PDB file of C-alpha atoms and ligand atoms in Angstrom:
ATOM      1  CA  MET A 299      41.912 125.672  72.498  1.00 42.00           C
ATOM      2  CA  ASN A 300      40.754 127.296  75.393  1.00 46.00           C
ATOM      3  CA  SER A 301      37.963 126.301  77.649  1.00 44.00           C
ATOM      4  CA  THR A 302      36.651 127.467  80.489  1.00 44.00           C
ATOM      5  CA  ASN A 303      34.809 125.020  83.153  1.00 47.00           C
ATOM      6  CA  SER A 304      33.310 126.675  85.976  1.00 58.00           C
ATOM      7  CA  THR A 305      36.237 127.891  87.563  1.00 76.00           C
ATOM      8  CA  LEU A 306      39.274 126.723  85.803  1.00 94.00           C
ATOM      9  CA  LYS A 307      40.461 128.069  83.093  1.00 97.00           C
ATOM     10  CA  ILE A 308      41.976 125.863  80.555  1.00 98.00           C
ATOM     11  CA  ILE A 309      44.823 126.953  78.199  1.00 98.00           C
ATOM     12  CA  LYS A 310      46.043 124.043  76.407  1.00 98.00           C
ATOM     13  CA  VAL A 311      49.650 124.209  74.639  1.00 98.00           C
ATOM     14  CA  LYS A 312      51.773 123.131  72.205  1.00 98.00           C
ATOM     15  CA  ASP A 313      54.470 121.795  74.696  1.00 98.00           C
ATOM     16  CA  ARG A 314      56.011 122.755  77.616  1.00 98.00           C
ATOM     17  CA  ASN A 315      57.822 125.380  76.206  1.00 98.00           C
ATOM     18  CA  GLU A 316      55.112 127.282  75.915  1.00 98.00           C
ATOM     19  CA  GLY A 317      53.555 126.344  78.762  1.00 98.00           C
ATOM     20  CA  GLY A 318      56.608 127.971  80.682  1.00 98.00           C
ATOM     21  CA  LYS A 319      55.938 131.294  78.551  1.00 98.00           C
ATOM     22  CA  LYS A 320      52.554 131.271  79.400  1.00 98.00           C
ATOM     23  CA  ALA A 321      52.757 130.936  82.877  1.00 98.00           C
ATOM     24  CA  PHE A 322      55.663 133.391  82.626  1.00 98.00           C
ATOM     25  CA  GLU A 323      53.143 136.255  80.950  1.00 98.00           C
ATOM     26  CA  LEU A 324      50.385 135.403  83.900  1.00 98.00           C
ATOM     27  CA  ILE A 325      52.888 136.246  86.512  1.00 98.00           C
ATOM     28  CA  LYS A 326      54.097 139.343  84.493  1.00 98.00           C
ATOM     29  CA  GLU A 327      50.632 140.310  84.629  1.00 98.00           C
ATOM     30  CA  ALA A 328      49.997 139.604  88.326  1.00 98.00           C
ATOM     31  CA  ILE A 329      53.421 141.418  89.200  1.00 98.00           C
ATOM     32  CA  GLN A 330      52.009 144.216  87.124  1.00 97.00           C
ATOM     33  CA  SER A 331      49.005 144.316  89.011  1.00 97.00           C
ATOM     34  CA  GLY A 332      50.726 144.204  92.696  1.00 98.00           C
ATOM     35  CA  ALA A 333      51.560 140.541  93.468  1.00 98.00           C
ATOM     36  CA  LYS A 334      54.384 140.297  95.804  1.00 98.00           C
ATOM     37  CA  VAL A 335      54.386 136.786  97.521  1.00 98.00           C
ATOM     38  CA  PHE A 336      54.673 133.861  95.198  1.00 98.00           C
ATOM     39  CA  GLY A 337      54.091 130.501  96.205  1.00 98.00           C
ATOM     40  CA  LEU A 338      56.526 128.398  94.346  1.00 98.00           C
ATOM     41  CA  ALA A 339      56.754 124.469  93.362  1.00 98.00           C
ATOM     42  CA  THR A 340      59.342 122.304  92.810  1.00 97.00           C
ATOM     43  CA  GLY A 341      59.171 118.735  90.179  1.00 95.00           C
ATOM     44  CA  SER A 342      60.738 119.089  86.075  1.00 96.00           C
ATOM     45  CA  THR A 343      57.414 120.595  85.473  1.00 98.00           C
ATOM     46  CA  PRO A 344      58.232 124.551  86.672  1.00 98.00           C
ATOM     47  CA  GLU A 345      61.541 124.323  85.065  1.00 98.00           C
ATOM     48  CA  THR A 346      60.613 126.096  81.877  1.00 98.00           C
ATOM     49  CA  LEU A 347      58.718 128.928  83.841  1.00 98.00           C
ATOM     50  CA  TYR A 348      61.964 128.906  85.947  1.00 98.00           C
ATOM     51  CA  ARG A 349      63.999 129.056  82.420  1.00 98.00           C
ATOM     52  CA  GLU A 350      62.085 132.040  80.839  1.00 98.00           C
ATOM     53  CA  LEU A 351      61.829 133.654  84.781  1.00 98.00           C
ATOM     54  CA  ARG A 352      65.920 133.792  85.113  1.00 98.00           C
ATOM     55  CA  GLU A 353      66.055 135.189  81.508  1.00 97.00           C
ATOM     56  CA  SER A 354      63.790 137.908  81.921  1.00 98.00           C
ATOM     57  CA  ASP A 355      64.548 141.478  83.378  1.00 96.00           C
ATOM     58  CA  LEU A 356      62.054 141.166  86.125  1.00 97.00           C
ATOM     59  CA  ASP A 357      62.916 142.023  89.389  1.00 96.00           C
ATOM     60  CA  PHE A 358      61.915 140.110  92.500  1.00 98.00           C
ATOM     61  CA  SER A 359      64.273 141.825  95.134  1.00 98.00           C
ATOM     62  CA  ASP A 360      60.998 143.345  96.815  1.00 98.00           C
ATOM     63  CA  LYS A 361      59.137 140.249  96.175  1.00 98.00           C
ATOM     64  CA  ILE A 362      59.113 137.470  98.789  1.00 98.00           C
ATOM     65  CA  ALA A 363      59.037 133.257  97.700  1.00 98.00           C
ATOM     66  CA  ILE A 364      56.828 130.298 100.077  1.00 98.00           C
ATOM     67  CA  ASN A 365      57.845 126.866  98.422  1.00 98.00           C
ATOM     68  CA  LEU A 366      55.400 124.152  98.623  1.00 98.00           C
ATOM     69  CA  ASP A 367      57.580 121.498 100.021  1.00 98.00           C
ATOM     70  CA  GLU A 368      60.809 119.986 101.346  1.00 98.00           C
ATOM     71  CA  TYR A 369      61.743 116.416 101.988  1.00 98.00           C
ATOM     72  CA  ILE A 370      62.129 115.405 105.727  1.00 98.00           C
ATOM     73  CA  GLY A 371      65.862 114.129 106.397  1.00 97.00           C
ATOM     74  CA  LEU A 372      67.794 116.248 103.746  1.00 97.00           C
ATOM     75  CA  SER A 373      70.108 119.007 104.527  1.00 97.00           C
ATOM     76  CA  LYS A 374      69.680 122.421 102.898  1.00 98.00           C
ATOM     77  CA  ASP A 375      72.963 121.571 100.451  1.00 97.00           C
ATOM     78  CA  HIS A 376      71.576 118.060  99.680  1.00 97.00           C
ATOM     79  CA  PRO A 377      71.872 117.756  95.973  1.00 96.00           C
ATOM     80  CA  GLN A 378      68.013 116.352  95.646  1.00 97.00           C
ATOM     81  CA  SER A 379      66.931 118.822  98.662  1.00 98.00           C
ATOM     82  CA  TYR A 380      64.034 120.927  97.411  1.00 98.00           C
ATOM     83  CA  HIS A 381      66.667 123.877  98.685  1.00 98.00           C
ATOM     84  CA  THR A 382      68.815 123.065  96.292  1.00 98.00           C
ATOM     85  CA  PHE A 383      66.560 122.845  93.283  1.00 98.00           C
ATOM     86  CA  MET A 384      65.368 126.132  93.573  1.00 98.00           C
ATOM     87  CA  LYS A 385      68.391 127.724  94.010  1.00 98.00           C
ATOM     88  CA  LYS A 386      69.778 126.259  90.841  1.00 98.00           C
ATOM     89  CA  GLN A 387      66.760 126.922  88.999  1.00 98.00           C
ATOM     90  CA  LEU A 388      65.740 130.464  90.152  1.00 98.00           C
ATOM     91  CA  PHE A 389      67.232 131.726  93.315  1.00 98.00           C
ATOM     92  CA  ASP A 390      70.642 132.470  92.524  1.00 98.00           C
ATOM     93  CA  TYR A 391      69.734 133.862  89.134  1.00 97.00           C
ATOM     94  CA  LYS A 392      66.788 136.101  90.836  1.00 97.00           C
ATOM     95  CA  PRO A 393      67.291 137.450  94.300  1.00 97.00           C
ATOM     96  CA  PHE A 394      64.489 137.470  96.188  1.00 98.00           C
ATOM     97  CA  LYS A 395      63.800 140.068  99.489  1.00 98.00           C
ATOM     98  CA  GLN A 396      62.969 136.421 101.284  1.00 98.00           C
ATOM     99  CA  THR A 397      62.489 133.016 100.548  1.00 98.00           C
ATOM    100  CA  PHE A 398      60.899 130.018 102.481  1.00 98.00           C
ATOM    101  CA  ILE A 399      61.413 126.760 102.059  1.00 98.00           C
ATOM    102  CA  PRO A 400      60.421 124.171 105.028  1.00 98.00           C
ATOM    103  CA  ASP A 401      63.435 122.740 107.033  1.00 98.00           C
ATOM    104  CA  GLY A 402      63.908 118.973 105.725  1.00 98.00           C
ATOM    105  CA  LEU A 403      65.850 119.062 109.496  1.00 98.00           C
ATOM    106  CA  GLY A 404      63.432 120.798 111.203  1.00 98.00           C
ATOM    107  CA  ASP A 405      61.633 119.421 113.994  1.00 97.00           C
ATOM    108  CA  GLU A 406      58.293 117.364 113.310  1.00 97.00           C
ATOM    109  CA  ASN A 407      57.250 118.970 115.709  1.00 97.00           C
ATOM    110  CA  THR A 408      57.323 122.656 115.598  1.00 98.00           C
ATOM    111  CA  GLU A 409      58.537 122.691 112.023  1.00 98.00           C
ATOM    112  CA  PRO A 410      54.774 122.420 110.559  1.00 98.00           C
ATOM    113  CA  GLU A 411      53.708 125.504 112.933  1.00 98.00           C
ATOM    114  CA  LYS A 412      56.518 127.723 112.437  1.00 98.00           C
ATOM    115  CA  TYR A 413      55.709 127.405 108.565  1.00 98.00           C
ATOM    116  CA  ASP A 414      51.991 128.206 108.842  1.00 98.00           C
ATOM    117  CA  LYS A 415      52.940 131.256 110.823  1.00 98.00           C
ATOM    118  CA  ILE A 416      55.722 132.218 107.603  1.00 98.00           C
ATOM    119  CA  ILE A 417      52.339 131.321 105.049  1.00 98.00           C
ATOM    120  CA  ASP A 418      49.982 133.856 107.391  1.00 98.00           C
ATOM    121  CA  ALA A 419      52.248 136.543 107.758  1.00 98.00           C
ATOM    122  CA  HIS A 420      52.701 136.304 103.883  1.00 98.00           C
ATOM    123  CA  PRO A 421      49.291 135.807 102.023  1.00 98.00           C
ATOM    124  CA  ILE A 422      50.244 134.157  98.540  1.00 98.00           C
ATOM    125  CA  ASP A 423      49.515 136.207  95.678  1.00 98.00           C
ATOM    126  CA  VAL A 424      50.009 133.724  92.669  1.00 98.00           C
ATOM    127  CA  GLN A 425      50.568 129.772  93.755  1.00 98.00           C
ATOM    128  CA  ILE A 426      52.281 127.625  91.368  1.00 98.00           C
ATOM    129  CA  LEU A 427      51.375 124.377  91.347  1.00 98.00           C
ATOM    130  CA  GLY A 428      52.759 121.008  89.586  1.00 98.00           C
ATOM    131  CA  ILE A 429      50.704 118.175  89.724  1.00 98.00           C
ATOM    132  CA  GLY A 430      51.666 114.068  90.479  1.00 95.00           C
ATOM    133  CA  THR A 431      50.515 111.469  88.870  1.00 95.00           C
ATOM    134  CA  ASN A 432      48.190 110.428  91.907  1.00 95.00           C
ATOM    135  CA  ALA A 433      46.597 113.611  91.671  1.00 97.00           C
ATOM    136  CA  HIS A 434      48.734 115.169  94.690  1.00 96.00           C
ATOM    137  CA  ILE A 435      49.348 118.981  95.333  1.00 98.00           C
ATOM    138  CA  GLY A 436      52.213 119.786  96.795  1.00 96.00           C
ATOM    139  CA  PHE A 437      53.078 116.578  98.833  1.00 96.00           C
ATOM    140  CA  ASN A 438      49.629 116.587  99.769  1.00 97.00           C
ATOM    141  CA  GLU A 439      48.547 112.727  98.535  1.00 95.00           C
ATOM    142  CA  PRO A 440      45.421 111.251  98.113  1.00 96.00           C
ATOM    143  CA  GLY A 441      43.375 111.303 101.582  1.00 97.00           C
ATOM    144  CA  THR A 442      44.513 114.385 102.826  1.00 97.00           C
ATOM    145  CA  PRO A 443      42.021 116.645 104.496  1.00 98.00           C
ATOM    146  CA  PHE A 444      40.824 119.828 102.273  1.00 98.00           C
ATOM    147  CA  ASP A 445      41.261 121.675 105.706  1.00 98.00           C
ATOM    148  CA  SER A 446      45.235 120.512 106.426  1.00 97.00           C
ATOM    149  CA  LYS A 447      47.938 123.261 107.091  1.00 98.00           C
ATOM    150  CA  THR A 448      51.428 122.345 106.792  1.00 98.00           C
ATOM    151  CA  HIS A 449      52.191 118.938 108.069  1.00 98.00           C
ATOM    152  CA  LYS A 450      54.751 115.742 107.902  1.00 98.00           C
ATOM    153  CA  VAL A 451      53.167 113.736 105.083  1.00 97.00           C
ATOM    154  CA  THR A 452      54.394 110.222 104.452  1.00 96.00           C
ATOM    155  CA  LEU A 453      55.033 109.857 100.735  1.00 95.00           C
ATOM    156  CA  THR A 454      53.026 107.012  98.776  1.00 93.00           C
ATOM    157  CA  GLN A 455      54.847 104.163  96.565  1.00 95.00           C
ATOM    158  CA  GLU A 456      53.526 106.052  93.459  1.00 91.00           C
ATOM    159  CA  THR A 457      55.365 109.239  94.313  1.00 92.00           C
ATOM    160  CA  ILE A 458      57.890 107.391  95.089  1.00 95.00           C
ATOM    161  CA  ASP A 459      57.975 105.973  92.289  1.00 94.00           C
ATOM    162  CA  ALA A 460      57.124 108.973  90.221  1.00 91.00           C
ATOM    163  CA  ASN A 461      60.715 111.120  92.249  1.00 92.00           C
ATOM    164  CA  LYS A 462      63.254 108.081  92.241  1.00 94.00           C
ATOM    165  CA  ARG A 463      64.555 109.118  88.903  1.00 93.00           C
ATOM    166  CA  TYR A 464      66.507 111.786  90.590  1.00 92.00           C
ATOM    167  CA  PHE A 465      68.197 109.828  93.337  1.00 95.00           C
ATOM    168  CA  GLU A 466      70.640 107.193  92.749  1.00 93.00           C
ATOM    169  CA  SER A 467      68.488 104.362  93.904  1.00 93.00           C
ATOM    170  CA  GLU A 468      64.907 103.898  95.411  1.00 94.00           C
ATOM    171  CA  GLU A 469      66.091 103.770  98.391  1.00 94.00           C
ATOM    172  CA  ASP A 470      67.835 106.923  98.572  1.00 95.00           C
ATOM    173  CA  VAL A 471      64.214 108.465  98.038  1.00 96.00           C
ATOM    174  CA  PRO A 472      63.011 109.876 101.406  1.00 97.00           C
ATOM    175  CA  ARG A 473      59.621 108.484 102.702  1.00 97.00           C
ATOM    176  CA  HIS A 474      58.413 111.414 104.334  1.00 98.00           C
ATOM    177  CA  ALA A 475      58.376 115.428 103.577  1.00 98.00           C
ATOM    178  CA  PHE A 476      57.008 118.549 105.380  1.00 98.00           C
ATOM    179  CA  SER A 477      54.384 120.116 103.034  1.00 98.00           C
ATOM    180  CA  MET A 478      52.356 123.323 102.693  1.00 98.00           C
ATOM    181  CA  GLY A 479      48.809 121.901 103.560  1.00 98.00           C
ATOM    182  CA  ILE A 480      45.611 122.585 100.979  1.00 98.00           C
ATOM    183  CA  LYS A 481      44.006 124.946 103.087  1.00 98.00           C
ATOM    184  CA  SER A 482      47.318 127.157 102.488  1.00 97.00           C
ATOM    185  CA  ILE A 483      47.436 126.369  99.101  1.00 98.00           C
ATOM    186  CA  MET A 484      43.714 127.056  98.743  1.00 98.00           C
ATOM    187  CA  SER A 485      44.229 130.856 100.253  1.00 98.00           C
ATOM    188  CA  ALA A 486      46.049 132.223  97.593  1.00 98.00           C
ATOM    189  CA  LYS A 487      44.240 134.825  95.356  1.00 98.00           C
ATOM    190  CA  LYS A 488      45.625 132.873  92.194  1.00 98.00           C
ATOM    191  CA  ILE A 489      46.457 129.280  91.349  1.00 98.00           C
ATOM    192  CA  ILE A 490      48.686 128.058  87.955  1.00 98.00           C
ATOM    193  CA  LEU A 491      48.653 124.690  87.791  1.00 98.00           C
ATOM    194  CA  MET A 492      50.769 123.211  84.893  1.00 98.00           C
ATOM    195  CA  ALA A 493      50.852 119.925  83.431  1.00 98.00           C
ATOM    196  CA  TYR A 494      52.630 118.051  80.751  1.00 98.00           C
ATOM    197  CA  GLY A 495      53.118 114.797  79.455  1.00 98.00           C
ATOM    198  CA  GLU A 496      50.673 111.336  79.031  1.00 98.00           C
ATOM    199  CA  ASN A 497      51.289 110.410  82.926  1.00 96.00           C
ATOM    200  CA  LYS A 498      49.329 113.877  84.063  1.00 98.00           C
ATOM    201  CA  ALA A 499      46.335 112.820  81.861  1.00 98.00           C
ATOM    202  CA  GLU A 500      44.441 111.264  84.629  1.00 98.00           C
ATOM    203  CA  ALA A 501      45.192 113.316  86.694  1.00 98.00           C
ATOM    204  CA  ILE A 502      44.093 116.233  85.067  1.00 98.00           C
ATOM    205  CA  ALA A 503      40.933 115.026  84.133  1.00 98.00           C
ATOM    206  CA  ARG A 504      39.926 113.891  87.520  1.00 98.00           C
ATOM    207  CA  THR A 505      41.169 117.861  88.324  1.00 98.00           C
ATOM    208  CA  VAL A 506      38.775 119.229  86.048  1.00 97.00           C
ATOM    209  CA  HIS A 507      36.008 116.779  85.677  1.00 95.00           C
ATOM    210  CA  GLY A 508      35.936 114.088  88.319  1.00 90.00           C
ATOM    211  CA  PRO A 509      34.240 114.837  92.221  1.00 96.00           C
ATOM    212  CA  VAL A 510      35.563 116.918  94.583  1.00 97.00           C
ATOM    213  CA  THR A 511      36.812 114.265  96.885  1.00 98.00           C
ATOM    214  CA  GLU A 512      40.042 114.806  99.212  1.00 98.00           C
ATOM    215  CA  GLU A 513      41.208 111.168  97.405  1.00 98.00           C
ATOM    216  CA  VAL A 514      41.725 113.072  94.359  1.00 98.00           C
ATOM    217  CA  PRO A 515      43.750 116.437  96.216  1.00 98.00           C
ATOM    218  CA  SER A 516      43.844 118.676  93.286  1.00 98.00           C
ATOM    219  CA  SER A 517      40.191 118.526  92.544  1.00 98.00           C
ATOM    220  CA  ILE A 518      39.330 121.266  95.501  1.00 98.00           C
ATOM    221  CA  LEU A 519      40.775 123.562  92.713  1.00 98.00           C
ATOM    222  CA  GLN A 520      37.211 123.424  91.483  1.00 97.00           C
ATOM    223  CA  THR A 521      36.202 125.219  94.130  1.00 97.00           C
ATOM    224  CA  HIS A 522      38.862 128.122  93.885  1.00 97.00           C
ATOM    225  CA  PRO A 523      37.703 131.379  92.330  1.00 96.00           C
ATOM    226  CA  ASP A 524      40.845 131.842  89.888  1.00 97.00           C
ATOM    227  CA  VAL A 525      42.549 128.927  88.816  1.00 98.00           C
ATOM    228  CA  VAL A 526      44.081 128.727  85.473  1.00 98.00           C
ATOM    229  CA  ILE A 527      45.690 125.296  84.386  1.00 98.00           C
ATOM    230  CA  ILE A 528      48.317 125.150  81.752  1.00 98.00           C
ATOM    231  CA  VAL A 529      48.282 121.903  80.056  1.00 98.00           C
ATOM    232  CA  ASP A 530      49.972 120.347  76.658  1.00 98.00           C
ATOM    233  CA  GLU A 531      48.037 118.154  74.282  1.00 98.00           C
ATOM    234  CA  GLU A 532      49.248 114.841  76.125  1.00 98.00           C
ATOM    235  CA  ALA A 533      48.076 115.940  79.994  1.00 98.00           C
ATOM    236  CA  ALA A 534      44.713 117.510  78.065  1.00 98.00           C
ATOM    237  CA  SER A 535      44.448 113.972  76.177  1.00 98.00           C
ATOM    238  CA  GLN A 536      41.482 112.651  78.730  1.00 97.00           C
ATOM    239  CA  LEU A 537      40.026 115.985  78.926  1.00 94.00           C
TER     240      LEU A 537
HETATM  241  C1  GLP B 646      56.767 116.168  93.669  1.00 75.04           C
HETATM  242  C2  GLP B 646      56.067 117.825  94.103  1.00 75.04           C
HETATM  243  C3  GLP B 646      55.210 118.300  93.781  1.00 75.04           C
HETATM  244  C4  GLP B 646      55.316 118.107  92.069  1.00 75.04           C
HETATM  245  C5  GLP B 646      55.198 116.572  91.658  1.00 75.04           C
HETATM  246  C6  GLP B 646      55.276 116.284  90.213  1.00 75.04           C
HETATM  247  O1  GLP B 646      56.244 115.197  94.231  1.00 75.04           O
HETATM  248  N1  GLP B 646      55.917 117.616  95.685  1.00 75.04           N
HETATM  249  O2  GLP B 646      55.242 119.576  93.699  1.00 75.04           O
HETATM  250  O3  GLP B 646      53.822 118.622  91.406  1.00 75.04           O
HETATM  251  O4  GLP B 646      56.488 116.252  92.072  1.00 75.04           O
HETATM  252  O5  GLP B 646      56.661 116.760  89.655  1.00 75.04           O
HETATM  253  P1  GLP B 646      57.014 116.758  88.180  1.00 75.04           P
HETATM  254  O6  GLP B 646      56.765 118.067  87.680  1.00 75.04           O
HETATM  255  O7  GLP B 646      58.877 116.422  88.428  1.00 75.04           O
HETATM  256  O8  GLP B 646      56.123 115.614  87.431  1.00 75.04           O
END
């Protein structure tokens, strides 16, 4: 069943496979309407969407991708870097005209401003988002100002715990990241947020029904004019 909560359109799907197909359809429609710049996300959530894109006949050779974030301290070719993730999930199969991801080895004083210039030069048509169990978007943790641009983030213990499954041990998880800010995410014309599984249910309920507060970064989406939230039954269970 689909429902509309003010500006948030909620699409309930059976599972992440169906969710990937729904998101794919939305991207295809956006491309038909002229979308050229895609804000892309990492994590396990968008993987089924990227599979649909890989297997499709869509052409991205005139499109631009701008990723949300990168761990500080990881080189581009580090196995757990988001550069590596994006290459393996999408870019090796679907070449884009240009792709941008913050440089995890970039200078902390200049990398954020450099990235903001890239975002300003290429306004995002469609932003893909996952969500953290604490409702972070990108790596914008609770308490991040809504008017933030690209910045250095200190990851919360909750995020470190959630992401340690990708690393050999918890000590290997970087403690910091560069993340696109909430203001830049909100500047996208259209936002597609996906969430699957019981551990996202509370974050989704707070995104949709909770007060709009910097303690719940995703709650700001309630004020965006075009947001689609794709959720499976478990992630929708507290709505
Ligand atoms: C990381 C990423 C987020 C992502 C989140 C959820 O923290 N920076 O962009 O939404 O993980 O990850 P997953 O989709 O694996 O649950």
